[in-house]
CSV table of C-alpha atoms and ligand atoms in Angstrom, one decimal:
chain,number,residue,atom,x,y,z
A,118,MET,CA,104.0,61.5,58.4
A,119,LYS,CA,104.7,64.9,58.8
A,120,ARG,CA,107.9,65.4,60.8
A,121,ARG,CA,106.2,67.5,62.9
A,122,ASP,CA,103.9,64.5,64.3
A,123,LEU,CA,107.3,61.8,64.8
A,124,ILE,CA,109.0,64.8,67.2
A,125,ARG,CA,105.5,65.2,69.1
A,126,GLY,CA,105.1,61.5,69.0
A,127,ILE,CA,108.4,60.1,70.2
A,128,GLY,CA,110.8,62.6,70.2
A,129,ILE,CA,111.2,65.1,72.5
A,130,GLY,CA,107.7,65.8,73.6
A,131,ALA,CA,108.0,62.2,74.9
A,132,ALA,CA,111.8,62.9,76.7
A,133,ALA,CA,110.4,65.3,78.4
A,134,VAL,CA,107.4,63.8,79.9
A,135,ALA,CA,109.9,60.6,80.4
A,136,ALA,CA,112.3,63.4,82.5
A,137,SER,CA,109.4,64.6,84.4
A,138,ALA,CA,107.3,62.3,85.4
A,139,CYS,CA,106.1,58.1,84.7
A,140,GLY,CA,103.8,58.5,83.1
A,141,ARG,CA,101.3,61.8,82.2
A,142,ARG,CA,97.4,62.4,81.1
A,143,THR,CA,95.5,60.1,79.3
A,144,ALA,CA,93.0,60.1,77.2
A,145,ASP,CA,89.9,60.7,80.0
A,146,GLY,CA,91.3,63.8,81.0
A,147,GLY,CA,92.8,62.6,84.0
A,148,HIS,CA,96.2,60.6,85.6
A,149,GLY,CA,95.5,57.1,85.2
A,150,MET,CA,97.2,54.3,83.0
A,151,SER,CA,96.0,52.5,80.6
A,152,THR,CA,94.2,49.4,81.7
A,153,GLY,CA,95.3,46.5,78.0
A,154,THR,CA,98.4,44.8,78.4
A,155,PHE,CA,100.8,43.9,75.5
A,156,THR,CA,103.6,41.9,74.4
A,157,TRP,CA,106.0,43.0,71.8
A,158,ARG,CA,109.2,41.6,70.3
A,159,LEU,CA,112.9,43.5,71.0
A,160,VAL,CA,115.1,41.9,68.1
A,161,THR,CA,118.6,42.4,68.8
A,162,THR,CA,122.0,42.6,66.5
A,163,TRP,CA,124.1,41.0,69.5
A,164,PRO,CA,125.3,37.3,70.8
A,165,PRO,CA,121.5,36.2,73.1
A,166,ASN,CA,122.8,37.8,76.5
A,167,PHE,CA,126.1,39.5,74.6
A,168,PRO,CA,127.7,41.1,77.6
A,169,GLY,CA,126.9,45.3,77.8
A,170,LEU,CA,124.7,45.4,74.8
A,171,GLY,CA,122.9,42.2,74.4
A,172,THR,CA,122.4,42.4,78.1
A,173,GLY,CA,121.4,45.7,78.2
A,174,ALA,CA,118.8,45.0,75.9
A,175,VAL,CA,117.8,42.7,78.0
A,176,GLU,CA,117.9,45.3,81.2
A,177,PHE,CA,115.9,47.0,79.1
A,178,ALA,CA,113.8,45.1,78.8
A,179,LYS,CA,112.8,44.1,82.3
A,180,GLN,CA,112.7,47.7,83.1
A,181,ILE,CA,109.6,48.0,81.0
A,182,GLU,CA,107.6,45.3,82.7
A,183,ASP,CA,108.6,46.8,85.8
A,184,CYS,CA,107.5,50.2,85.0
A,185,SER,CA,104.3,49.4,83.2
A,186,GLY,CA,103.2,46.6,85.9
A,187,GLY,CA,103.3,44.4,83.3
A,188,ARG,CA,100.9,45.7,81.1
A,189,LEU,CA,103.9,45.8,78.8
A,190,LYS,CA,105.6,42.6,78.3
A,191,ILE,CA,108.6,42.9,76.4
A,192,ARG,CA,110.3,39.2,74.8
A,193,VAL,CA,114.5,40.0,73.9
A,194,TYR,CA,115.2,38.1,70.7
A,195,GLY,CA,119.3,37.7,70.1
A,196,ASP,CA,120.8,37.3,67.1
A,197,GLY,CA,119.6,34.6,65.3
A,198,GLU,CA,116.6,33.5,67.8
A,199,LEU,CA,114.0,35.1,65.5
A,200,VAL,CA,115.7,36.6,62.9
A,201,PRO,CA,119.6,36.7,61.9
A,202,ALA,CA,121.1,40.5,63.0
A,203,PHE,CA,121.2,42.1,60.1
A,204,GLU,CA,118.0,41.6,58.8
A,205,THR,CA,117.3,43.8,62.0
A,206,PHE,CA,115.8,47.1,60.2
A,207,ASP,CA,114.0,45.0,57.9
A,208,ALA,CA,112.6,42.9,60.5
A,209,VAL,CA,110.9,46.2,62.9
A,210,SER,CA,110.5,48.0,60.2
A,211,GLY,CA,107.7,45.4,58.2
A,212,GLY,CA,106.1,44.5,61.8
A,213,THR,CA,107.9,40.2,62.4
A,214,ALA,CA,109.3,42.0,65.9
A,215,GLU,CA,108.1,45.5,67.0
A,216,MET,CA,110.8,47.1,68.7
A,217,GLY,CA,114.6,46.0,67.7
A,218,HIS,CA,118.6,46.6,69.3
A,219,GLY,CA,121.3,47.7,67.6
A,220,ALA,CA,123.7,50.2,65.7
A,221,ALA,CA,122.3,52.7,63.0
A,222,TYR,CA,125.4,52.1,60.9
A,223,TYR,CA,125.2,48.6,60.1
A,224,TRP,CA,122.0,50.5,58.2
A,225,LYS,CA,124.2,52.2,55.3
A,226,GLY,CA,122.7,50.4,53.1
A,227,LYS,CA,119.3,51.8,53.0
A,228,VAL,CA,120.1,55.2,54.9
A,229,PRO,CA,123.9,56.4,53.2
A,230,ALA,CA,122.9,58.7,56.5
A,231,ALA,CA,122.2,56.3,58.7
A,232,SER,CA,126.1,55.8,60.2
A,233,PHE,CA,126.2,59.9,62.1
A,234,PHE,CA,123.0,57.8,64.1
A,235,ALA,CA,126.0,55.4,65.6
A,236,ALA,CA,130.0,57.1,65.2
A,237,ILE,CA,131.6,58.5,62.4
A,238,PRO,CA,135.4,58.6,62.1
A,239,PHE,CA,136.8,61.2,64.5
A,240,GLY,CA,133.1,62.2,65.1
A,241,PHE,CA,131.6,62.8,68.5
A,242,VAL,CA,132.3,61.2,71.6
A,243,ALA,CA,129.0,60.1,73.5
A,244,GLN,CA,128.9,62.8,75.9
A,245,GLU,CA,128.3,65.5,73.0
A,246,MET,CA,126.5,62.1,70.8
A,247,ASN,CA,123.5,62.6,73.4
A,248,ALA,CA,124.1,66.8,73.5
A,249,TRP,CA,123.5,66.6,69.4
A,250,PHE,CA,120.5,64.1,69.4
A,251,TYR,CA,118.6,66.5,71.7
A,252,GLN,CA,120.3,69.6,71.8
A,253,GLY,CA,121.4,70.0,68.4
A,254,GLY,CA,118.9,68.9,66.4
A,255,GLY,CA,120.3,65.4,65.9
A,256,LEU,CA,116.8,63.0,67.1
A,257,GLU,CA,115.1,65.3,64.6
A,258,LEU,CA,117.1,64.5,61.4
A,259,TRP,CA,117.3,60.4,62.7
A,260,GLN,CA,113.6,60.7,63.1
A,261,GLU,CA,113.5,62.0,59.0
A,262,ALA,CA,116.0,59.3,58.0
A,263,TYR,CA,114.2,56.5,59.2
A,264,ALA,CA,110.1,57.6,59.0
A,265,PRO,CA,110.1,55.8,55.1
A,266,PHE,CA,110.8,52.9,56.8
A,267,GLY,CA,108.0,53.5,59.3
A,268,LEU,CA,111.0,53.1,62.0
A,269,LEU,CA,111.2,55.6,64.6
A,270,PRO,CA,114.4,55.5,66.5
A,271,LEU,CA,115.9,56.8,69.7
A,272,PRO,CA,119.2,56.8,71.6
A,273,CYS,CA,119.8,53.8,73.7
A,274,GLY,CA,123.2,52.8,74.7
A,275,ASN,CA,126.8,54.1,74.2
A,276,SER,CA,129.5,52.1,74.1
A,277,GLY,CA,131.9,54.9,74.7
A,278,THR,CA,135.1,55.7,72.7
A,279,GLN,CA,136.5,52.1,71.1
A,280,MET,CA,140.0,50.9,70.8
A,281,GLY,CA,141.6,51.4,66.9
A,282,GLY,CA,142.2,47.6,67.0
A,283,TRP,CA,143.8,44.7,67.2
A,284,PHE,CA,147.4,43.8,65.3
A,285,ARG,CA,149.3,40.9,65.0
A,286,ARG,CA,152.1,43.1,63.4
A,287,GLU,CA,153.4,46.7,65.6
A,288,ILE,CA,152.5,49.4,64.1
A,289,ARG,CA,155.1,51.8,63.4
A,290,SER,CA,154.5,54.6,61.0
A,291,LEU,CA,151.6,54.1,58.7
A,292,ALA,CA,153.8,51.9,55.6
A,293,ASP,CA,152.9,49.4,58.4
A,294,ILE,CA,149.2,49.9,57.2
A,295,ARG,CA,149.5,49.5,53.8
A,296,GLY,CA,149.1,46.1,52.4
A,297,LEU,CA,147.0,44.6,56.4
A,298,LYS,CA,143.5,42.9,56.0
A,299,MET,CA,141.9,44.1,58.6
A,300,ARG,CA,138.3,43.9,59.7
A,301,ILE,CA,136.8,47.1,60.1
A,302,PRO,CA,133.1,48.1,58.8
A,303,ALA,CA,131.6,50.7,57.5
A,304,LEU,CA,132.9,54.2,56.7
A,305,GLY,CA,136.6,53.2,58.9
A,306,GLY,CA,136.9,50.6,56.4
A,307,GLU,CA,136.2,52.8,53.8
A,308,VAL,CA,139.6,55.2,56.0
A,309,MET,CA,141.4,52.4,55.9
A,310,ALA,CA,141.3,51.3,52.3
A,311,ARG,CA,142.4,54.8,51.5
A,312,ALA,CA,145.3,54.2,54.0
A,313,GLY,CA,146.2,51.5,52.0
A,314,ALA,CA,144.7,48.7,53.5
A,315,THR,CA,142.4,46.2,52.6
A,316,PRO,CA,139.2,46.6,55.1
A,317,VAL,CA,137.0,43.0,55.5
A,318,THR,CA,134.0,42.5,57.8
A,319,MET,CA,132.2,39.4,59.3
A,320,PRO,CA,130.1,38.7,62.1
A,321,GLY,CA,131.4,39.0,65.6
A,322,SER,CA,131.4,35.5,65.7
A,323,GLU,CA,133.9,34.6,62.9
A,324,ILE,CA,136.7,37.2,63.5
A,325,PHE,CA,138.9,35.7,66.0
A,326,THR,CA,140.1,32.2,63.9
A,327,ALA,CA,140.2,34.8,61.0
A,328,LEU,CA,142.7,36.6,63.2
A,329,GLN,CA,144.3,33.5,64.9
A,330,THR,CA,144.7,31.8,61.4
A,331,GLY,CA,146.3,34.6,59.7
A,332,ALA,CA,143.0,35.3,57.4
A,333,ILE,CA,143.3,38.4,58.9
A,334,ASP,CA,146.6,41.2,59.9
A,335,ALA,CA,144.0,43.3,62.3
A,336,THR,CA,141.3,43.3,63.9
A,337,GLU,CA,139.0,46.3,66.0
A,338,TRP,CA,135.7,45.5,67.5
A,339,ILE,CA,134.8,47.0,71.1
A,340,GLY,CA,137.0,47.7,74.1
A,341,PRO,CA,138.4,45.9,76.3
A,342,TYR,CA,134.9,44.8,78.5
A,343,ASN,CA,134.2,42.8,75.0
A,344,ASP,CA,137.5,42.1,73.3
A,345,LEU,CA,138.8,40.2,76.0
A,346,ALA,CA,135.2,38.2,76.7
A,347,PHE,CA,136.6,37.4,72.8
A,348,GLY,CA,140.0,36.2,73.6
A,349,PHE,CA,141.6,38.4,70.7
A,350,HIS,CA,144.2,38.6,73.4
A,351,LYS,CA,145.3,35.1,72.6
A,352,ALA,CA,145.6,35.7,68.2
A,353,ALA,CA,147.4,39.0,68.6
A,354,LYS,CA,149.4,41.1,71.0
A,355,PHE,CA,149.6,44.6,70.0
A,356,TYR,CA,146.7,46.4,71.3
A,357,TYR,CA,145.8,50.0,69.8
A,358,TYR,CA,144.0,53.3,70.3
A,359,PRO,CA,142.2,55.0,70.2
A,360,GLY,CA,139.7,54.2,68.2
A,361,TRP,CA,138.8,57.3,66.2
A,362,HIS,CA,137.2,55.7,63.7
A,363,GLU,CA,133.8,55.2,67.2
A,364,PRO,CA,134.6,57.5,69.3
A,365,GLY,CA,131.5,57.4,70.9
A,366,PRO,CA,129.3,55.1,69.3
A,367,THR,CA,125.3,55.1,70.0
A,368,LEU,CA,123.0,51.8,70.3
A,369,GLU,CA,120.1,52.2,68.6
A,370,LEU,CA,116.0,51.8,69.6
A,371,ILE,CA,114.1,51.3,66.8
A,372,ILE,CA,110.5,51.0,67.1
A,373,ASN,CA,107.3,49.7,64.6
A,374,ARG,CA,105.7,53.0,64.1
A,375,ARG,CA,102.1,51.1,63.0
A,376,ALA,CA,102.5,49.6,67.3
A,377,TRP,CA,104.1,53.0,68.5
A,378,ASP,CA,100.5,54.5,67.6
A,379,ALA,CA,98.5,51.6,68.5
A,380,LEU,CA,100.3,52.1,72.4
A,381,PRO,CA,98.5,53.9,75.4
A,382,ALA,CA,100.4,57.5,75.9
A,383,ASP,CA,101.3,55.9,79.5
A,384,LEU,CA,103.2,53.5,77.8
A,385,GLN,CA,104.7,55.1,75.2
A,386,ALA,CA,106.2,57.3,77.6
A,387,ILE,CA,107.5,54.9,79.6
A,388,VAL,CA,109.6,52.6,76.5
A,389,ALA,CA,110.8,56.6,76.2
A,390,ALA,CA,111.9,56.6,79.9
A,391,CYS,CA,113.3,53.6,79.6
A,392,ALA,CA,114.8,54.0,76.6
A,393,SER,CA,116.8,56.9,78.4
A,394,ALA,CA,117.5,55.2,81.0
A,395,THR,CA,118.8,52.5,78.8
A,396,ASN,CA,121.8,55.3,77.2
A,397,ASP,CA,123.1,56.5,80.7
A,398,ARG,CA,123.3,52.5,82.8
A,399,MET,CA,125.4,51.2,80.1
A,400,SER,CA,127.6,54.3,79.2
A,401,ALA,CA,129.0,53.3,83.4
A,402,GLU,CA,129.2,49.7,82.9
A,403,PHE,CA,131.1,50.5,79.6
A,404,MET,CA,133.4,52.9,81.2
A,405,ALA,CA,133.9,51.1,84.6
A,406,ARG,CA,134.5,47.1,82.6
A,407,ASN,CA,136.6,49.0,80.0
A,408,ALA,CA,138.7,49.9,82.0
A,409,GLU,CA,138.4,46.7,84.5
A,410,ALA,CA,138.9,44.9,81.6
A,411,LEU,CA,141.9,46.6,80.0
A,412,GLU,CA,144.5,45.9,83.7
A,413,THR,CA,144.0,42.0,82.9
A,414,LEU,CA,145.1,42.3,79.5
A,415,VAL,CA,147.6,44.0,79.9
A,416,ARG,CA,148.1,42.9,83.7
A,417,ASP,CA,147.9,39.2,83.2
A,418,HIS,CA,148.0,38.1,79.4
A,419,GLY,CA,151.2,39.9,78.4
A,420,VAL,CA,149.2,42.3,76.0
A,421,GLN,CA,151.4,46.0,74.1
A,422,LEU,CA,149.2,48.8,74.7
A,423,ARG,CA,150.5,51.7,71.8
A,424,ALA,CA,149.4,54.6,70.6
A,425,PHE,CA,148.7,54.9,67.0
A,426,PRO,CA,151.5,56.8,65.8
A,427,ASP,CA,151.2,60.8,65.0
A,428,ASP,CA,151.5,60.9,61.3
A,429,VAL,CA,148.9,57.8,61.1
A,430,MET,CA,146.9,59.7,63.0
A,431,GLN,CA,147.7,62.5,60.9
A,432,ALA,CA,146.3,60.9,57.4
A,433,LEU,CA,143.2,58.6,58.4
A,434,ARG,CA,142.2,62.0,60.6
A,435,ARG,CA,142.9,63.1,56.3
A,436,PHE,CA,140.8,60.4,54.8
A,437,SER,CA,138.2,60.6,57.2
A,438,ALA,CA,137.4,64.6,55.8
A,439,GLU,CA,137.9,63.3,52.4
A,440,ILE,CA,135.1,60.3,52.4
A,441,LEU,CA,132.7,62.5,54.5
A,442,GLU,CA,132.5,64.7,51.9
A,443,GLU,CA,132.8,62.3,48.8
A,444,ASN,CA,129.8,60.9,50.8
A,445,ALA,CA,127.7,64.5,50.7
A,446,ALA,CA,128.4,65.2,47.2
A,447,ARG,CA,126.5,61.6,46.5
A,448,ASP,CA,123.6,61.7,49.1
A,449,PRO,CA,121.5,65.2,49.6
A,450,LEU,CA,121.0,64.1,53.5
A,451,PHE,CA,124.3,62.7,54.2
A,452,ARG,CA,125.5,66.5,53.7
A,453,ARG,CA,122.7,67.7,56.2
A,454,VAL,CA,123.6,65.9,58.6
A,455,LEU,CA,126.9,66.4,57.9
A,456,ASP,CA,126.3,70.7,58.0
A,457,SER,CA,124.3,69.6,61.0
A,458,VAL,CA,127.4,67.5,63.3
A,459,GLN,CA,129.9,69.5,61.9
A,460,ALA,CA,127.6,73.0,62.9
A,461,PHE,CA,126.9,71.6,66.1
A,462,ARG,CA,130.9,70.8,66.2
A,463,ALA,CA,132.1,74.0,65.7
A,464,ARG,CA,129.2,75.7,68.8
A,465,MET,CA,130.8,73.3,71.1
A,466,THR,CA,133.5,72.7,70.5
A,467,PRO,CA,135.2,76.7,72.3
A,468,TYR,CA,133.5,75.3,75.6
A,469,PHE,CA,134.6,71.3,75.5
A,470,ASP,CA,138.1,72.8,75.1
A,471,ILE,CA,138.6,75.0,78.3
A,472,ALA,CA,135.6,72.6,80.5
A,473,GLU,CA,136.4,69.0,80.1
A,474,ARG,CA,139.6,68.4,77.8
A,475,ALA,CA,141.7,71.1,79.4
A,476,TYR,CA,140.5,69.6,82.6
A,477,LEU,CA,141.2,65.9,82.0
A,478,ASN,CA,144.6,66.9,80.2
A,479,SER,CA,145.2,69.1,83.6
A,480,ARG,CA,144.3,66.4,86.2
A,481,GLY,CA,147.0,64.0,85.2
B,12,LIG,CA1,134.2,48.7,66.8
């Protein structure tokens, strides 16, 4: 499969069609709808109906059914209902399910560059992620990375900038990071290890007990909306920001390539349009709900909100740059994607600094 075919198949072409109208010229040369009906399975890495992420996948499925007049029905499965969360990638690649919803950094063991398509430490915020995907070549690189697995990826949600995490003890300087046992996955975990912490990974369902019993000293999770629901404030008092390790994580839709090819063009356009709509809708939900939940955590639960000290942020930034370069030296695709991200950032930053950043600073 040539890369250009993939792009034409789902990325720029389908997104452009979806933006202009929910339909496109069909094989018979008209603008009519296809007549066949399809039932697809959507497996997710989230607990069933998990706020924001799981519920977002359910809304995405419903929108596809509504837009297609029931010609494409989507059955949504939470973690463990069809396959375990971390088998989502293989399940869609192998055809057990036609679609999956999760986060690309879960698959960095299979595709080292995958982290870029979710979040990297000190990387892009949500707005920049979308600009890179749609205007900066990011989506093409993502499609190229997943093509060997017979998968087509699309952005399908963003949690916004996350929180730095919950800590049982106050962090006054870099020295307080040393020796901490913290639940933090992916590249962020590698960075914390270099800062002297011991990163651990565990499923979301196990974190609360580990934190409450002191088996771990700290954990990152998502942001106030989800963290409040998990009750982390009952196990740790200090809530740190910013989420340097996940500044604007994109959630992914992955589609089995054979299933996609068997889908009529009008239904393909609907899937692409609904993924784009979900990308926006989920961002809006997280922004609004995180703000409400943070207020509740501080006002009603006495949570101590803290910014990471300057020396901690400086060290984490330096270690992140080192770790990205070391990964790039080991994997050619990681190198190309890192180059793309850095070049796009260099082009965007001069304007972003005098636009969004300057404005937000001035608004007070
Ligand atoms: Ca997180």
